Every structure is written in C-alpha cells, then in structure tokens.
Amino acid sequence: MDGIKYRVFTFTDKSVRLLSKNQYTSNVESGSTRTEIKHWVELFFGVKVIAMNSHRLLGKGKRMGPIMGQTMHYKRIIITLQPGYSIPPFRKKTNLNQNTY
C-alpha cells in the first residue's frame, strides 16, 4: 500500500458517466503496479475487481521565475467491479462550523 498516493476517487464528467457501469476512477502514483492497486482496492473496500484499465498522465509544466519545473507524473486507473458490489462515493460530512453553547 506504499504506492497508493491518492486514496480518494476522482469525480470528473467521464468518471460520473462511468459510475452507471459500476466503474470507478482514481489517481495513484506512477510507480504502482496493477496487481498492487487491485489488491489494495479489494482489501480496503471489500469488493471484487473484475477488470482494471490504467493510463499514465504527464505532469504539467510550472514556471518559478526563470526556472522551468514540472509537477509529478501520476497514473489514473479505471476499476470495474463485479455486479452487486459498489464503493460509496461520498461520505456524510459533519458540520464543523456549528456553534454549540
């Protein structure tokens, strides 16, 4: 589980469309392997993964004065779960700004 950097699932237009097909997307470190990711998802969420697709995304260029740098590369995975399994995408937020007297 050391290679899993981002533990939240991404919500873009495409990922919202994929939810109806029981597919979830997430960003992970570029050095993570598919078997590590599959094992982590099955262990952490208690689901069965039947397919996994991944692609590598390049970091964006960033300029700090005369020096040109780059953000880190990462990998995006699309996980397909067996029918009947699901990952709850949202957790219920608690309101921390309530004033209690």
mmCIF file of C-alpha atoms in Angstrom:
data_model
loop_
_atom_site.group_PDB
_atom_site.id
_atom_site.type_symbol
_atom_site.label_atom_id
_atom_site.label_comp_id
_atom_site.label_asym_id
_atom_site.label_seq_id
_atom_site.Cartn_x
_atom_site.Cartn_y
_atom_site.Cartn_z
ATOM 1 C CA MET A 1 0.000 0.000 0.000
ATOM 2 C CA ASP A 2 3.016 2.279 -0.107
ATOM 3 C CA GLY A 3 2.484 3.042 -3.798
ATOM 4 C CA ILE A 4 -1.054 4.275 -3.306
ATOM 5 C CA LYS A 5 -0.746 8.036 -3.067
ATOM 6 C CA TYR A 6 -4.256 9.290 -3.708
ATOM 7 C CA ARG A 7 -6.849 7.435 -1.671
ATOM 8 C CA VAL A 8 -9.861 9.313 -2.969
ATOM 9 C CA PHE A 9 -11.695 8.573 -6.165
ATOM 10 C CA THR A 10 -11.774 11.298 -8.806
ATOM 11 C CA PHE A 11 -15.019 12.895 -9.963
ATOM 12 C CA THR A 12 -14.874 14.254 -13.476
ATOM 13 C CA ASP A 13 -17.550 14.252 -16.171
ATOM 14 C CA LYS A 14 -16.277 10.970 -17.557
ATOM 15 C CA SER A 15 -15.985 9.311 -14.141
ATOM 16 C CA VAL A 16 -19.558 10.272 -13.264
ATOM 17 C CA ARG A 17 -20.735 8.629 -16.512
ATOM 18 C CA LEU A 18 -18.727 5.501 -15.684
ATOM 19 C CA LEU A 19 -20.445 5.130 -12.293
ATOM 20 C CA SER A 20 -23.551 3.830 -14.071
ATOM 21 C CA LYS A 21 -21.389 0.988 -15.487
ATOM 22 C CA ASN A 22 -20.065 0.160 -11.994
ATOM 23 C CA GLN A 23 -16.642 1.628 -12.860
ATOM 24 C CA TYR A 24 -14.627 3.905 -10.587
ATOM 25 C CA THR A 25 -11.606 6.108 -11.354
ATOM 26 C CA SER A 26 -8.729 7.057 -9.091
ATOM 27 C CA ASN A 27 -5.281 8.649 -9.355
ATOM 28 C CA VAL A 28 -2.300 6.692 -7.995
ATOM 29 C CA GLU A 29 1.471 7.059 -8.067
ATOM 30 C CA SER A 30 3.024 6.268 -11.433
ATOM 31 C CA GLY A 31 5.216 3.518 -9.932
ATOM 32 C CA SER A 32 2.282 1.456 -8.654
ATOM 33 C CA THR A 33 1.580 -1.813 -10.430
ATOM 34 C CA ARG A 34 -1.834 -3.047 -11.452
ATOM 35 C CA THR A 35 -1.701 -6.028 -9.104
ATOM 36 C CA GLU A 36 -0.824 -3.794 -6.127
ATOM 37 C CA ILE A 37 -3.721 -1.474 -6.911
ATOM 38 C CA LYS A 38 -6.180 -4.343 -7.401
ATOM 39 C CA HIS A 39 -5.112 -5.961 -4.136
ATOM 40 C CA TRP A 40 -5.380 -2.660 -2.269
ATOM 41 C CA VAL A 41 -8.890 -1.900 -3.601
ATOM 42 C CA GLU A 42 -10.181 -5.394 -2.806
ATOM 43 C CA LEU A 43 -8.660 -5.331 0.672
ATOM 44 C CA PHE A 44 -9.590 -1.776 1.641
ATOM 45 C CA PHE A 45 -13.140 -1.605 0.237
ATOM 46 C CA GLY A 46 -14.106 -5.301 0.436
ATOM 47 C CA VAL A 47 -15.149 -5.554 -3.226
ATOM 48 C CA LYS A 48 -14.299 -7.867 -6.138
ATOM 49 C CA VAL A 49 -12.485 -6.277 -9.091
ATOM 50 C CA ILE A 50 -13.115 -7.951 -12.470
ATOM 51 C CA ALA A 51 -11.203 -5.530 -14.743
ATOM 52 C CA MET A 52 -8.753 -2.671 -14.479
ATOM 53 C CA ASN A 53 -7.538 -0.157 -17.048
ATOM 54 C CA SER A 54 -4.773 2.351 -16.436
ATOM 55 C CA HIS A 55 -3.004 5.119 -18.265
ATOM 56 C CA ARG A 56 -0.111 7.404 -17.364
ATOM 57 C CA LEU A 57 -0.644 11.152 -17.216
ATOM 58 C CA LEU A 58 2.262 13.549 -17.581
ATOM 59 C CA GLY A 59 2.843 16.339 -15.096
ATOM 60 C CA LYS A 60 2.179 19.930 -16.078
ATOM 61 C CA GLY A 61 4.955 22.438 -16.611
ATOM 62 C CA LYS A 62 5.322 25.091 -13.909
ATOM 63 C CA ARG A 63 7.487 28.191 -14.059
ATOM 64 C CA MET A 64 9.031 29.804 -10.999
ATOM 65 C CA GLY A 65 10.778 32.888 -12.341
ATOM 66 C CA PRO A 66 13.448 31.873 -14.823
ATOM 67 C CA ILE A 67 13.367 28.228 -13.714
ATOM 68 C CA MET A 68 11.031 25.835 -15.505
ATOM 69 C CA GLY A 69 9.845 22.898 -13.424
ATOM 70 C CA GLN A 70 7.242 20.182 -13.702
ATOM 71 C CA THR A 71 4.641 18.653 -11.420
ATOM 72 C CA MET A 72 4.813 14.936 -10.655
ATOM 73 C CA HIS A 73 3.611 12.323 -13.132
ATOM 74 C CA TYR A 74 0.762 10.104 -11.992
ATOM 75 C CA LYS A 75 -1.332 7.186 -13.184
ATOM 76 C CA ARG A 76 -5.114 7.076 -13.478
ATOM 77 C CA ILE A 77 -6.901 3.767 -13.073
ATOM 78 C CA ILE A 78 -10.423 2.738 -14.052
ATOM 79 C CA ILE A 79 -11.695 -0.137 -11.911
ATOM 80 C CA THR A 80 -14.658 -2.308 -12.935
ATOM 81 C CA LEU A 81 -16.390 -4.113 -10.081
ATOM 82 C CA GLN A 82 -18.492 -7.255 -10.154
ATOM 83 C CA PRO A 83 -22.251 -6.671 -10.278
ATOM 84 C CA GLY A 84 -23.670 -6.264 -6.795
ATOM 85 C CA TYR A 85 -20.556 -4.571 -5.399
ATOM 86 C CA SER A 86 -20.144 -0.816 -5.079
ATOM 87 C CA ILE A 87 -17.930 1.761 -3.406
ATOM 88 C CA PRO A 88 -19.819 4.559 -1.657
ATOM 89 C CA PRO A 89 -18.532 7.680 -3.436
ATOM 90 C CA PHE A 90 -19.484 10.278 -0.849
ATOM 91 C CA ARG A 91 -19.254 10.278 2.889
ATOM 92 C CA LYS A 92 -21.638 12.247 5.025
ATOM 93 C CA LYS A 93 -19.996 15.491 6.082
ATOM 94 C CA THR A 94 -20.331 16.760 9.594
ATOM 95 C CA ASN A 95 -20.783 20.467 10.030
ATOM 96 C CA LEU A 96 -17.758 21.710 11.935
ATOM 97 C CA ASN A 97 -18.900 25.328 11.938
ATOM 98 C CA GLN A 98 -21.826 24.796 14.278
ATOM 99 C CA ASN A 99 -21.639 26.849 17.416
ATOM 100 C CA THR A 100 -22.644 24.900 20.474
ATOM 101 C CA TYR A 101 -23.429 26.783 23.641
#
